[in-house]
Structures are given as structure tokens and as C-alpha cells.
Coordinates of C-alpha atoms in Angstrom, one line a residue:
X1 CA -0.1 -0.1 0.1
X2 CA 2.8 2.2 0.8
X3 CA 4.1 1.6 -2.7
X4 CA 1.0 2.4 -4.5
X5 CA 1.1 5.8 -2.4
X6 CA 4.3 6.6 -3.6
X7 CA 3.6 5.8 -7.3
X8 CA 0.1 7.4 -7.6
X9 CA 0.0 9.6 -4.6
X10 CA 2.5 12.6 -3.7
X11 CA 5.3 10.9 -5.9
X12 CA 6.3 14.4 -7.4
X13 CA 6.6 16.0 -3.8
X14 CA 8.9 13.2 -3.1
X15 CA 10.9 13.5 -6.4
X16 CA 10.8 17.4 -6.1
X17 CA 12.1 17.1 -2.3
X18 CA 15.0 14.4 -3.3
X19 CA 16.3 16.7 -6.0
X20 CA 16.2 19.7 -3.7
X21 CA 18.0 18.2 -1.0
X22 CA 20.2 16.4 -3.6
X23 CA 21.4 19.9 -5.1
X24 CA 22.5 20.5 -1.7
X25 CA 24.5 17.5 -1.2
X26 CA 25.8 18.1 -4.6
X27 CA 27.1 21.5 -3.6
X28 CA 28.9 20.0 -0.7
X29 CA 30.2 17.0 -2.8
X30 CA 31.5 19.3 -5.5
X31 CA 33.5 21.5 -2.6
X32 CA 34.8 18.0 -1.4
X33 CA 35.8 16.8 -4.6
X34 CA 37.8 19.6 -5.6
X35 CA 39.8 19.6 -2.5
X36 CA 40.3 15.9 -2.8
X37 CA 41.2 16.3 -6.6
X38 CA 44.0 18.8 -5.7
X39 CA 45.2 18.3 -2.3
X40 CA 44.3 14.5 -2.1
X41 CA 42.4 14.9 1.0
X42 CA 39.0 14.4 2.4
X43 CA 38.1 17.8 4.3
X44 CA 36.4 16.7 7.4
X45 CA 35.9 20.5 8.4
X46 CA 33.7 21.0 5.4
X47 CA 30.6 20.4 7.3
X48 CA 31.7 23.0 9.9
X49 CA 32.1 25.7 7.1
X50 CA 28.5 24.6 5.9
X51 CA 27.6 25.4 9.8
X52 CA 29.2 28.9 9.7
X53 CA 27.5 29.7 6.4
X54 CA 24.3 29.1 7.9
X55 CA 25.2 31.2 10.9
X56 CA 26.3 34.3 9.0
X57 CA 23.3 34.2 7.1
X58 CA 21.3 34.1 10.0
X59 CA 23.4 37.0 11.7
X60 CA 23.0 39.1 8.5
X61 CA 19.0 38.6 8.3
X62 CA 18.6 38.8 12.0
X63 CA 21.0 42.2 13.0
X64 CA 21.7 43.5 9.6
X65 CA 18.3 42.8 7.8
X66 CA 20.1 42.2 4.5
X67 CA 17.9 41.3 1.4
X68 CA 18.7 37.8 0.1
X69 CA 21.1 38.7 -2.6
X70 CA 23.1 40.8 0.0
X71 CA 23.0 37.6 2.4
X72 CA 24.1 35.4 -0.2
X73 CA 27.1 37.8 -1.0
X74 CA 28.0 37.9 2.9
X75 CA 27.7 34.3 3.2
X76 CA 29.9 33.3 0.0
X77 CA 32.6 35.8 1.1
X78 CA 32.6 34.8 4.6
X79 CA 32.8 31.4 3.9
X80 CA 35.5 31.5 1.1
X81 CA 37.7 33.7 3.6
X82 CA 37.2 30.7 6.2
X83 CA 38.4 28.1 3.6
X84 CA 41.4 30.4 3.1
X85 CA 42.1 30.6 6.6
X86 CA 41.9 26.6 7.1
X87 CA 44.3 26.0 4.2
X88 CA 46.7 28.8 5.1
X89 CA 46.8 28.2 9.0
X90 CA 45.6 24.7 9.5
X91 CA 46.9 22.8 6.5
X92 CA 49.9 24.4 4.4
X93 CA 52.5 23.9 7.3
X94 CA 51.8 20.0 6.8
X95 CA 52.8 19.7 3.2
X96 CA 55.4 16.9 3.2
X97 CA 53.9 15.3 6.1
X98 CA 52.5 11.8 5.9
X99 CA 49.4 11.7 4.0
X100 CA 47.0 10.9 7.2
X101 CA 48.2 14.3 8.8
X102 CA 46.1 16.6 7.1
X103 CA 43.1 14.4 7.4
X104 CA 43.4 14.3 11.2
X105 CA 44.1 18.0 11.1
X106 CA 40.7 18.8 9.3
X107 CA 39.0 16.6 12.0
X108 CA 40.8 19.0 14.7
X109 CA 39.6 22.1 12.9
X110 CA 36.2 20.8 12.6
X111 CA 36.0 20.4 16.2
X112 CA 37.2 24.0 17.1
X113 CA 34.9 25.5 14.5
X114 CA 31.8 23.7 15.7
X115 CA 32.5 24.5 19.5
X116 CA 33.2 28.1 18.7
X117 CA 30.0 28.5 16.7
X118 CA 28.0 26.9 19.9
X119 CA 30.1 29.3 22.3
X120 CA 28.9 32.3 20.2
X121 CA 25.8 31.5 19.2
X122 CA 24.6 29.1 21.8
X123 CA 23.8 25.4 21.3
X124 CA 19.9 26.3 20.8
X125 CA 18.5 25.8 17.3
X126 CA 17.8 28.9 15.5
X127 CA 15.1 29.9 13.0
X128 CA 16.2 30.9 9.6
X129 CA 13.5 32.8 7.7
X130 CA 13.7 32.0 3.7
X131 CA 13.2 35.9 2.6
X132 CA 11.1 34.5 -0.2
X133 CA 7.4 34.7 -0.8
X134 CA 5.9 31.5 0.4
X135 CA 4.2 30.7 -3.2
X136 CA 3.7 27.3 -4.5
X137 CA 3.0 26.1 -8.1
X138 CA 0.7 23.4 -8.4
X139 CA 1.7 20.6 -10.7
X140 CA -0.8 17.7 -11.1
X141 CA -0.9 16.4 -7.4
X142 CA 2.6 17.9 -6.4
X143 CA 3.7 21.4 -5.8
X144 CA 7.0 23.3 -6.1
X145 CA 7.6 26.4 -4.1
X146 CA 9.6 29.5 -4.8
X147 CA 12.5 28.4 -2.5
X148 CA 12.8 24.9 -4.2
X149 CA 13.3 26.9 -7.5
X150 CA 15.9 29.0 -5.9
X151 CA 17.8 25.9 -4.6
X152 CA 17.8 24.3 -8.0
X153 CA 18.8 27.8 -9.5
X154 CA 21.5 28.1 -7.2
X155 CA 22.8 24.5 -7.9
X156 CA 22.5 25.1 -11.8
X157 CA 24.5 28.4 -11.6
X158 CA 27.2 27.1 -9.3
X159 CA 27.5 23.9 -11.6
X160 CA 27.6 26.3 -14.9
X161 CA 29.9 28.8 -13.4
X162 CA 32.3 26.0 -12.2
X163 CA 32.7 24.4 -15.4
X164 CA 33.3 27.6 -17.0
X165 CA 36.3 28.6 -14.4
X166 CA 37.9 25.1 -14.9
X167 CA 37.5 25.0 -18.5
X168 CA 38.0 28.6 -19.8
X169 CA 40.4 30.6 -17.4
X170 CA 44.1 30.1 -17.0
X171 CA 43.6 29.7 -13.1
X172 CA 40.9 27.1 -14.0
X173 CA 43.6 25.5 -16.1
X174 CA 46.0 25.4 -13.4
X175 CA 43.5 23.7 -11.0
X176 CA 42.9 21.0 -13.3
X177 CA 46.9 20.3 -14.0
X178 CA 47.4 20.2 -10.2
X179 CA 44.7 17.7 -9.8
X180 CA 46.3 15.7 -12.4
X181 CA 49.8 15.7 -11.2
X182 CA 51.0 18.3 -8.5
X183 CA 54.4 17.8 -8.8
X184 CA 54.6 17.9 -12.6
X185 CA 52.3 21.0 -12.5
X186 CA 54.8 22.7 -10.1
X187 CA 57.7 21.9 -12.4
X188 CA 56.0 23.6 -15.1
X189 CA 55.8 26.6 -13.2
X190 CA 52.1 26.5 -11.7
X191 CA 51.9 28.3 -8.4
X192 CA 50.0 25.1 -6.4
X193 CA 50.0 27.1 -3.1
X194 CA 47.6 29.7 -5.1
X195 CA 45.9 26.9 -6.4
X196 CA 45.4 25.2 -3.1
X197 CA 44.1 28.8 -1.5
X198 CA 41.5 29.1 -4.7
X199 CA 40.0 25.6 -4.4
X200 CA 39.6 25.9 -0.7
X201 CA 38.0 29.2 -1.1
X202 CA 35.7 28.1 -3.8
X203 CA 34.5 25.1 -1.9
X204 CA 34.1 26.7 1.2
X205 CA 31.7 29.1 -0.4
X206 CA 29.8 26.3 -2.1
X207 CA 29.7 24.8 1.5
X208 CA 28.4 27.9 3.3
X209 CA 25.7 28.7 0.6
X210 CA 24.6 24.9 1.3
X211 CA 24.3 25.8 4.9
X212 CA 22.2 28.8 4.1
X213 CA 19.9 27.1 1.9
X214 CA 19.5 24.3 4.0
X215 CA 18.4 26.4 7.0
X216 CA 16.1 28.5 4.7
X217 CA 14.7 25.1 3.5
X218 CA 14.0 23.5 7.2
X219 CA 13.8 27.2 9.0
X220 CA 16.2 25.7 11.7
X221 CA 19.9 25.5 12.2
X222 CA 22.1 24.5 14.9
X223 CA 25.6 24.0 16.1
X224 CA 25.6 20.3 15.5
X225 CA 24.4 20.4 12.0
X226 CA 28.2 20.2 10.5
X227 CA 28.7 16.5 11.3
X228 CA 25.6 15.1 9.4
X229 CA 26.5 17.7 6.3
X230 CA 30.1 16.3 6.1
X231 CA 29.0 12.6 6.1
X232 CA 26.5 13.2 3.2
X233 CA 28.9 15.2 1.4
X234 CA 31.4 12.4 1.4
X235 CA 28.7 9.7 0.5
X236 CA 27.7 11.7 -2.5
X237 CA 31.4 12.4 -3.4
X238 CA 32.1 8.6 -3.0
X239 CA 29.0 7.8 -5.2
X240 CA 30.4 10.1 -8.0
X241 CA 34.0 8.8 -7.5
X242 CA 36.7 10.6 -5.5
X243 CA 37.9 13.9 -7.0
X244 CA 35.3 13.6 -9.9
X245 CA 33.4 17.0 -9.9
X246 CA 30.7 16.0 -12.1
X247 CA 30.3 12.6 -10.7
X248 CA 29.8 14.7 -7.4
X249 CA 26.8 16.4 -8.9
X250 CA 25.3 12.9 -10.1
X251 CA 25.9 11.5 -6.7
X252 CA 24.3 14.3 -4.7
X253 CA 21.3 14.3 -6.7
X254 CA 21.1 10.2 -6.4
X255 CA 21.6 10.4 -2.7
X256 CA 18.8 13.0 -2.3
X257 CA 16.4 10.8 -4.5
X258 CA 17.4 7.6 -2.4
X259 CA 16.6 9.3 0.7
X260 CA 13.4 10.8 -0.3
X261 CA 11.9 7.6 -1.5
X262 CA 13.3 5.8 1.5
X263 CA 11.5 8.0 3.7
X264 CA 8.2 7.6 1.7
X265 CA 8.6 3.9 2.2
X266 CA 9.9 3.3 5.4
X267 CA 9.8 6.4 7.4
X268 CA 12.2 9.4 8.3
X269 CA 13.9 7.3 10.9
X270 CA 15.8 5.3 8.0
X271 CA 16.8 8.5 6.5
X272 CA 20.6 8.1 7.4
X273 CA 20.6 4.3 7.2
X274 CA 20.0 4.3 3.4
X275 CA 22.7 7.0 2.7
X276 CA 25.1 4.8 4.6
X277 CA 24.3 1.6 3.5
X278 CA 24.6 3.1 -0.1
X279 CA 28.0 4.2 1.0
X280 CA 29.4 0.7 2.1
X281 CA 27.9 -0.8 -1.2
X282 CA 29.7 1.7 -3.3
X283 CA 32.8 1.3 -1.5
X284 CA 32.4 -2.6 -1.9
X285 CA 31.2 -2.7 -5.3
X286 CA 32.6 0.3 -7.1
X287 CA 35.4 2.1 -5.0
X288 CA 35.9 4.4 -7.9
X289 CA 32.3 5.6 -7.8
X290 CA 29.3 5.2 -10.3
X291 CA 30.6 7.8 -12.5
X292 CA 34.4 7.1 -12.3
X293 CA 36.4 5.4 -15.2
X294 CA 36.7 1.7 -14.6
X295 CA 40.5 1.9 -15.6
X296 CA 41.1 4.4 -12.8
X297 CA 43.8 2.8 -10.3
X298 CA 42.9 2.5 -6.7
X299 CA 44.6 4.8 -4.3
X300 CA 47.9 4.4 -3.2
X301 CA 48.4 3.1 0.1
X302 CA 49.1 5.4 3.1
X303 CA 52.4 3.5 3.6
X304 CA 53.4 4.3 7.1
X305 CA 50.1 6.2 7.8
X306 CA 50.5 8.5 10.6
X307 CA 54.1 7.1 12.0
X308 CA 56.3 9.9 12.7
X309 CA 60.1 9.1 12.7
X310 CA 60.9 9.0 16.4
X311 CA 62.6 6.8 18.8
X312 CA 59.7 5.7 21.3
X313 CA 60.6 6.2 25.0
X314 CA 61.2 2.6 26.6
X315 CA 59.8 2.9 30.2
X316 CA 61.7 0.4 32.7
X317 CA 59.3 -2.5 33.7
X318 CA 60.2 -1.5 37.3
X319 CA 58.5 1.9 36.6
X320 CA 55.6 0.4 34.9
X321 CA 55.1 -2.0 37.9
X322 CA 55.3 0.7 40.3
X323 CA 52.9 2.8 38.7
X324 CA 50.5 0.1 38.7
X325 CA 51.2 -0.5 42.3
X326 CA 50.5 3.0 43.1
X327 CA 47.2 2.9 41.0
X328 CA 46.0 -0.1 42.9
X329 CA 46.9 1.6 46.4
X330 CA 45.1 4.7 45.4
X331 CA 41.7 4.0 46.6
X332 CA 43.3 3.7 50.2
X333 CA 42.9 7.5 50.1
X334 CA 40.0 9.3 50.8
X335 CA 39.5 10.8 47.5
X336 CA 36.1 9.2 45.9
X337 CA 35.8 12.0 43.3
X338 CA 39.3 11.3 41.9
X339 CA 38.8 7.6 41.7
X340 CA 35.6 8.4 39.8
X341 CA 37.6 10.6 37.5
X342 CA 40.1 7.9 36.8
X343 CA 37.7 5.0 36.7
X344 CA 36.2 7.1 33.6
X345 CA 39.5 7.6 32.0
X346 CA 40.4 3.7 32.7
X347 CA 37.3 2.8 30.7
X348 CA 38.2 5.4 27.7
X349 CA 41.8 3.7 27.9
X350 CA 40.0 0.2 26.9
X351 CA 38.7 2.0 23.7
X352 CA 42.1 4.0 23.4
X353 CA 44.1 0.2 23.5
X354 CA 41.7 -0.9 20.9
X355 CA 42.1 1.9 18.6
X356 CA 46.0 2.1 19.3
X357 CA 46.2 -1.5 17.8
X358 CA 44.2 -1.1 14.9
X359 CA 45.4 2.4 14.0
X360 CA 48.8 2.6 15.2
X361 CA 50.2 -1.0 14.7
X362 CA 48.3 -2.2 11.6
X363 CA 47.8 1.6 10.1
X364 CA 44.0 1.3 9.7
X365 CA 42.7 4.9 10.8
X366 CA 39.2 3.9 12.1
X367 CA 36.7 7.0 12.9
X368 CA 33.9 4.8 14.0
X369 CA 35.6 2.9 16.7
X370 CA 33.0 4.0 19.4
X371 CA 30.5 1.6 17.5
X372 CA 32.3 -1.3 19.2
X373 CA 31.3 0.2 22.5
X374 CA 28.0 0.4 21.7
X375 CA 27.8 -3.2 20.6
X376 CA 29.3 -4.3 23.7
X377 CA 27.0 -2.4 25.9
X378 CA 23.9 -3.5 24.3
X379 CA 25.2 -7.0 24.1
X380 CA 25.8 -7.3 27.7
X381 CA 22.9 -5.5 28.6
X382 CA 20.4 -7.8 26.5
X383 CA 22.3 -10.9 28.0
X384 CA 21.7 -9.8 31.2
X385 CA 18.1 -8.5 31.0
X386 CA 16.7 -11.0 28.6
X387 CA 18.8 -14.3 29.3
X388 CA 19.5 -13.4 32.9
X389 CA 23.2 -14.2 32.7
X390 CA 25.2 -12.9 35.6
X391 CA 27.7 -10.0 35.1
X392 CA 30.5 -12.5 35.2
X393 CA 29.3 -14.1 31.9
X394 CA 27.7 -11.5 30.1
X395 CA 30.5 -9.0 29.9
X396 CA 33.2 -11.4 28.3
X397 CA 30.5 -12.9 26.1
X398 CA 29.9 -9.2 25.2
X399 CA 33.6 -8.9 24.3
X400 CA 33.4 -12.1 22.0
X401 CA 30.3 -10.9 20.3
X402 CA 31.7 -7.8 19.7
X403 CA 35.0 -9.1 18.2
X404 CA 32.9 -11.4 16.0
X405 CA 30.4 -8.7 14.9
X406 CA 32.6 -6.0 14.8
X407 CA 35.3 -8.2 12.5
X408 CA 32.4 -9.1 10.5
X409 CA 31.1 -5.4 9.6
X410 CA 34.6 -4.1 8.9
X411 CA 35.8 -7.3 6.8
X412 CA 34.8 -5.8 3.6
X413 CA 36.7 -2.7 4.3
X414 CA 39.7 -4.4 5.0
X415 CA 40.8 -4.8 1.4
X416 CA 40.4 -0.9 0.8
X417 CA 43.5 1.4 1.2
X418 CA 44.1 5.0 2.0
X419 CA 41.1 7.2 2.9
X420 CA 38.6 4.5 1.7
X421 CA 39.2 2.9 5.2
X422 CA 38.5 5.9 7.2
X423 CA 35.3 6.8 5.2
X424 CA 34.4 3.0 5.7
X425 CA 34.8 2.7 9.3
X426 CA 33.0 6.0 9.9
X427 CA 30.1 4.6 7.6
X428 CA 30.0 1.5 9.6
X429 CA 30.0 3.2 13.0
X430 CA 26.8 5.3 11.8
X431 CA 25.4 2.2 10.4
X432 CA 25.5 0.4 14.0
X433 CA 24.0 3.5 15.6
X434 CA 21.1 3.7 13.3
X435 CA 20.5 -0.3 13.4
X436 CA 20.3 0.3 17.3
X437 CA 17.8 3.1 17.0
X438 CA 15.5 1.4 14.3
X439 CA 15.5 -2.1 15.6
X440 CA 13.1 -1.6 18.7
X441 CA 12.1 -5.6 18.9
X442 CA 15.4 -6.0 20.1
X443 CA 17.0 -2.6 21.3
X444 CA 14.1 -0.8 22.6
X445 CA 15.0 1.9 19.9
X446 CA 14.9 5.5 21.1
X447 CA 13.9 4.5 24.7
X448 CA 17.3 2.6 25.1
X449 CA 17.8 -0.6 27.7
X450 CA 16.7 0.5 31.5
X451 CA 17.6 -1.3 34.5
X452 CA 21.0 -3.0 33.5
X453 CA 22.1 -4.8 36.6
X454 CA 25.0 -3.4 38.5
X455 CA 28.5 -5.3 38.3
X456 CA 28.3 -8.1 40.7
X457 CA 30.9 -11.1 41.2
X458 CA 29.8 -14.1 43.4
X459 CA 26.5 -12.5 44.2
X460 CA 28.5 -9.3 45.7
X461 CA 27.3 -6.2 43.9
X462 CA 30.4 -3.6 43.1
X463 CA 28.6 -0.4 43.5
X464 CA 31.4 1.5 45.9
X465 CA 33.6 3.8 44.2
X466 CA 36.6 1.8 45.3
X467 CA 35.4 -1.7 44.0
X468 CA 34.4 -0.3 40.4
X469 CA 37.6 1.6 40.2
X470 CA 39.6 -1.8 41.1
X471 CA 37.8 -3.8 38.6
X472 CA 38.1 -1.2 35.7
X473 CA 41.9 -1.1 36.7
X474 CA 42.4 -4.9 36.4
X475 CA 40.6 -4.9 33.1
X476 CA 42.9 -2.3 31.6
X477 CA 46.2 -4.0 32.8
X478 CA 45.1 -7.5 31.7
X479 CA 44.3 -6.2 28.4
X480 CA 47.2 -4.0 28.2
X481 CA 49.7 -7.0 29.1
X482 CA 48.0 -9.2 26.5
X483 CA 48.2 -6.5 23.9
X484 CA 52.0 -6.1 24.7
X485 CA 52.7 -9.6 24.5
X486 CA 50.9 -9.9 20.9
X487 CA 53.0 -6.9 19.8
X488 CA 56.2 -8.5 20.9
X489 CA 55.9 -11.4 18.9
X490 CA 55.5 -12.6 15.3
X491 CA 52.1 -11.2 15.0
X492 CA 53.3 -7.8 16.2
X493 CA 56.1 -7.8 13.6
X494 CA 53.6 -8.9 10.8
X495 CA 51.1 -6.0 11.8
X496 CA 53.6 -3.5 11.6
X497 CA 55.2 -4.8 8.3
X498 CA 51.5 -4.4 7.0
X499 CA 51.6 -0.8 8.4
X500 CA 54.7 0.1 6.8
X501 CA 54.1 -1.4 3.3
X502 CA 51.3 -3.4 2.6
X503 CA 52.5 -4.1 -0.9
X504 CA 55.8 -5.6 0.2
X505 CA 54.1 -7.6 2.8
X506 CA 52.1 -9.2 0.3
X507 CA 54.7 -9.6 -2.0
X508 CA 56.2 -12.0 1.1
X509 CA 53.0 -14.0 1.1
X510 CA 51.4 -12.3 4.0
X511 CA 47.7 -12.6 3.9
X512 CA 47.2 -8.8 4.7
X513 CA 43.6 -8.8 5.3
X514 CA 43.3 -11.9 7.7
X515 CA 45.9 -10.3 9.7
X516 CA 44.1 -6.8 9.6
X517 CA 41.1 -8.7 10.8
X518 CA 42.8 -10.6 13.8
X519 CA 43.8 -6.8 14.7
X520 CA 40.0 -5.7 14.6
X521 CA 39.1 -8.8 16.6
X522 CA 41.5 -8.4 19.5
X523 CA 41.1 -4.6 19.7
X524 CA 37.2 -5.1 19.3
X525 CA 37.2 -7.5 22.4
X526 CA 38.7 -5.1 24.7
X527 CA 36.3 -2.2 23.5
X528 CA 33.6 -4.6 23.9
X529 CA 34.2 -5.3 27.3
X530 CA 34.7 -1.5 28.0
X531 CA 31.2 -1.0 26.4
X532 CA 29.7 -3.6 28.6
X533 CA 31.2 -2.2 32.0
X534 CA 29.8 1.1 31.2
X535 CA 26.5 -0.2 30.4
X536 CA 26.4 -1.9 33.8
X537 CA 27.8 1.0 35.6
X538 CA 25.2 3.6 34.2
X539 CA 22.6 0.8 34.1
X540 CA 21.1 2.5 31.2
X541 CA 22.1 3.3 27.6
X542 CA 20.7 4.3 24.4
X543 CA 22.1 4.9 20.7
X544 CA 23.5 8.1 21.6
X545 CA 25.6 7.0 24.5
X546 CA 28.5 6.3 22.2
X547 CA 28.6 8.6 19.5
X548 CA 31.4 9.7 17.0
X549 CA 32.6 12.3 19.2
X550 CA 33.9 9.6 21.3
X551 CA 35.8 7.9 18.7
X552 CA 37.5 11.3 17.6
X553 CA 38.1 11.6 21.4
X554 CA 39.8 8.1 21.4
X555 CA 42.1 8.9 18.1
X556 CA 43.2 12.3 20.2
X557 CA 44.1 9.8 23.0
X558 CA 46.3 7.5 21.0
X559 CA 47.8 10.5 19.2
X560 CA 48.6 12.0 22.3
X561 CA 50.3 8.9 23.8
X562 CA 51.9 7.7 20.8
X563 CA 50.3 5.4 18.1
X564 CA 51.0 1.8 18.4
X565 CA 52.2 2.5 22.1
X566 CA 50.0 0.6 24.8
X567 CA 51.6 2.6 27.7
X568 CA 51.0 5.8 25.6
X569 CA 47.3 4.8 25.0
X570 CA 46.5 4.7 28.6
X571 CA 48.6 7.8 29.4
X572 CA 46.8 9.7 26.9
X573 CA 43.6 8.6 28.2
X574 CA 44.3 9.4 31.8
X575 CA 45.4 12.9 30.7
X576 CA 42.7 13.7 28.2
X577 CA 40.1 12.6 30.6
X578 CA 41.3 13.6 34.2
X579 CA 42.9 16.9 33.3
X580 CA 39.8 18.6 32.0
X581 CA 38.0 17.7 35.4
X582 CA 40.2 20.0 37.2
X583 CA 38.5 22.9 35.4
X584 CA 34.9 21.9 35.5
X585 CA 34.0 25.6 35.5
X586 CA 35.1 25.6 31.9
X587 CA 33.2 22.3 30.8
X588 CA 31.7 24.1 27.7
X589 CA 35.4 24.5 26.4
X590 CA 36.2 21.0 26.7
X591 CA 35.8 19.9 22.9
X592 CA 37.5 22.9 21.8
X593 CA 40.4 22.0 24.0
X594 CA 40.3 18.8 22.4
X595 CA 40.4 20.1 18.9
X596 CA 43.3 22.3 19.6
X597 CA 45.3 19.5 21.3
X598 CA 44.7 17.4 18.0
X599 CA 45.8 20.3 15.9
X600 CA 49.1 20.9 18.3
X601 CA 49.9 17.4 18.3
X602 CA 49.7 17.0 14.5
X603 CA 51.8 20.1 14.0
X604 CA 54.3 19.8 16.5
X605 CA 54.5 16.4 18.2
X606 CA 53.1 13.7 15.8
X607 CA 54.9 11.0 17.4
X608 CA 53.1 11.6 21.0
X609 CA 54.4 12.0 24.2
X610 CA 55.9 8.5 24.4
X611 CA 56.8 8.1 20.7
X612 CA 55.5 5.8 18.1
X613 CA 56.2 2.1 18.0

């Protein structure tokens, strides 16, 4: 019956809505494709520029009372200048660094921009008037409004103008030459720095206008809109093909139509699920995109990923044993607040240990790692609530389930290389969250799981601050020792060989995908246990408990301590979780601090405090 309604009812409205939203996605994707084509970089700060553009438009309309043409000029100019600042200040100094460094830098820039918008404009949503007459044209059973026509017109003008710029101007020729071969273009006298600035300005202008148009379309903007915009732009670009500008236009329109028809058939809660499922399908079946050339070569592996040349700091065993002993004796002091803070830090260390194994040792940058916590938390909660399993059984079983399910989910991405791995893991993380939200028969959907029993061993509930701290400390020490043992043997050397040069490792007969799967499995077990413990401590979890922000925080932790460094992962977790608690009065600046820490580390101390291993 729903299909009949779609076919004979308001099908035109769904089509128009899909094309309009697809135009927005296309503008985002074109900007991302331009930057990737020239800088070989996926700009995760693009969604933040989109948010800034929306707020520039809101401020212009609210305080300056500008007409729509002037508002557009202000948004275009302000967003373009922001793009120039991102390239000049945040990324240019990283030229010559490992290829993953600029990608991580754009994540840090995104955190900083989003937090600044929230601090200056408050986290509350704002209404953004369209400044257009509310007129709709009747076409059959559907309608088209003036705002629909404006968005379509902006998309058409932008595409035409960009085509003319790239095709008929000298600077456009320089952009195309740089996209084909930056080194050759530089040797021929092309000012590649000028090209990079120009591309970032154009891409950011398109992103800012997208934010303004979306705000006008939905009559609402908020500081948290950037992440979703980045993901949709990346999905649209991947559909079209990395760096393929015409493909990005087609990918945006296809994504918009897919979402619109999906909402018509299944409801709005499935909207993002369609987008990310389409992303994974494209990555697996057609990694060059639907509109890319079949003869295009796959991206070059990120040989060495983010590993900086350094000599890691080797901690004496006696010192490590002394620190562990001091940590074990700490509950004897009357400091319950300190113990609570350190317990939170140690739970984060379980995720950081998992990520440093995957990202640091094997070189697979995962941006959706917090999904493993969600799987572990829900697995243990459901085993305890529905099956009546005690805590001592549900937690390790949750770790095993997370290892198996997490590896199964990520396995299709293991044959990918370069940026594709980061994008795939990000999409998988979002899919896990959306499945939890929509599988109400199992997960209770948005209601979450309530009444999860407290940790208990042998019938004794571990509800005191001391007992919980000791429990988590034992788990962290055990998993850290296991990981250290794995890394010191043949398995660890094989993982590092894959990280340093996967092509060379394969040529020596190493089954790289199997070893990557082993790394994800070991890492997912520890993360799953951490999620399970968290669920039992909170007694309630929902689909928002373990979000993507936590994945970025974990990445910052392992970079701070040193990628691939077991002790560094624990140290980074303790520092990044504990130190902000000393400044609780400035809690709203926490994410800003995380973004700045990430940027400073990438620029000045990429090997981390203890060095990379």
C-alpha cells in the first residue's frame, strides 16, 4: 500500500524534495571533490564551514536585515575567507607530512569551529527565515515552491560557473593540471599554493551557501548540523568518485532521491541508514564511484600512515610496575571524586587500547570505533536483561560478540586502502547507531535499555567507588599486558610490516586482510568489554551513549600517547579525561580543548608523548 501511495500519490513531492536536497548534497560534494582532486585530502572540516555559512546568513538577516542577494554575498565571502584560513593556517604547514596528517588536522579544525559556533551563538537551534514569498506552483498532485526553485537555480548556476572557470580560465587550467599531477604542475611553473587557496575558497563558498539554503529550507539551524553535512557530502562524493566533480553532482542528486523515496517507504528514522548503506555498497562494489572510469587505479596505500620517525620512549619495567602498584593503592586514600574520574579515564583507555592496535600498529585509521562500545554495551545489557546471565558471564561474552560482529562488519573494508578505510569505518559506525535506533524489537529503539544490573561477582554487587575502580583497573592492566605480549611476537611484527608497506608484505606471502581482521578482532574484544562495563555502571544506555565524538576523542588519546604505544594509550586517556575535570567551571570549552590538542599534536608532536612504536 505504501508503494501505491508513492506511485500514485504525492510522488512528485518526493521527487522534488529528493532533487532539492540532492542539490544541497551536490554543492557539498563538489567542494569536497575539488579539494580531494587538488590536495588528495578529504576535508572533514567542510561541514563546519557549512554550519558557519548558515549562521552568517542568520546573523545577516537577524541583525543587519539584509535582502537575500546581499545575504548570499555575505555568506559566500565569509565562507570563502574561512576556507582560505583553513588552508593557510591549518594545513599548509603539513605539506610534506604523511598523508593521514592533514586528514586528522581537518578533524581537529572541525571540532574547534563547531565549538566556537556553539560558544558564540549558544547550542539552541535558531529559526532561519527564507526571505522569499511563500508561493507554490501546483503541478498535477504535487507542488513546487519558490525556495525549491531558488535552490535548483543556485545549484545550476554554481555548476555552470564552475564548469566555465575550470574550462576557460588560466587559473582553472592550473587547478586541473594540479589535480592531475601536482609535482609536474609545479615543475611547469604552476603556483600550487595559489591553486590550493583558490580551491579551498571555492569549495568553502559552496559549502557555506549549502548551509544557508538548508537552514532556509527547514527554517532551522543548530551548531551540531556540521557532522551530518560532512557525512552526506562524503557519501555523495564517493557515489560519484573521489575527486570527480561531475560525478559529485550526480552523486548528490542520486543520494537525495534515495533518501526521499526511502523516507516515503519506511519513515524518516531510516533516512541516514539508506545513505550509509549506499556508501558501504559503493565502497565494496565500485570504489571508483558510479561515474568514475573503470580504468582508474585504486588509491595509493598510506604507507606508514601517520607514524612519525622517532625513537619511542622505553619505560623500565620497574617503573611501570610501580605506577600500577600506586594506582592499585590509590583507593586507600579518601578521594572518591578522584577515583570516579580515573575510572572514567580507564574505561576510555579500553577504547584507546583497541584503537592504537588498529590505527597505530596495523595502520588502519578507524573513525567509527565507538560503535564497538555500543555493540558491547547492548550485548551485555541484553544478555543480562533477556537471558538472565550474571555479570561475570555477560561481559566477556559481550567482548566475544563485539569481536565477531565488529570484525564481520569491517571485513569488507579491509581490502580498501588510503582514505577509503577511514570513510568505511565512519560509515559502519553510523550504521551501527542507526540499527540500534531502528531495531526496536531488540534494542528498544530510542527508549534505550533500562534497569541493566550493576556489576556483581559471586553475588556481591560492586557498587562502591573503590570496587568499581579496582575492577576497571584490573581489566585495563590485563588487556594491556595481553596486547603487549601480542605485539612483541611474530604477530606484532607482521602487523607492523603491513603498516609500513602493505604491498611489500603481500609480496612476501602475508595474507594482509586476515591479519587486519585479527587486529580488529583483538581490539574489538577490549572495546566491547569496555562498553559492557559502562552499560552496567550506568544501568541505562541508548543509541547516543557512544557517539562519533567519542571515536574522535579516542583518536586524540592515542595520538597524544603515541600511535601503537600501549602505555601511551593509557597515558593519553588519563590525561585527556582527567585533566579537564580540574577545570569543571570551563566544561563548555572541553571539545574546543580536544580540537586544539589534536591540532597541536599533529603539527608539533605527531609521534606523541611516548613516541610511536
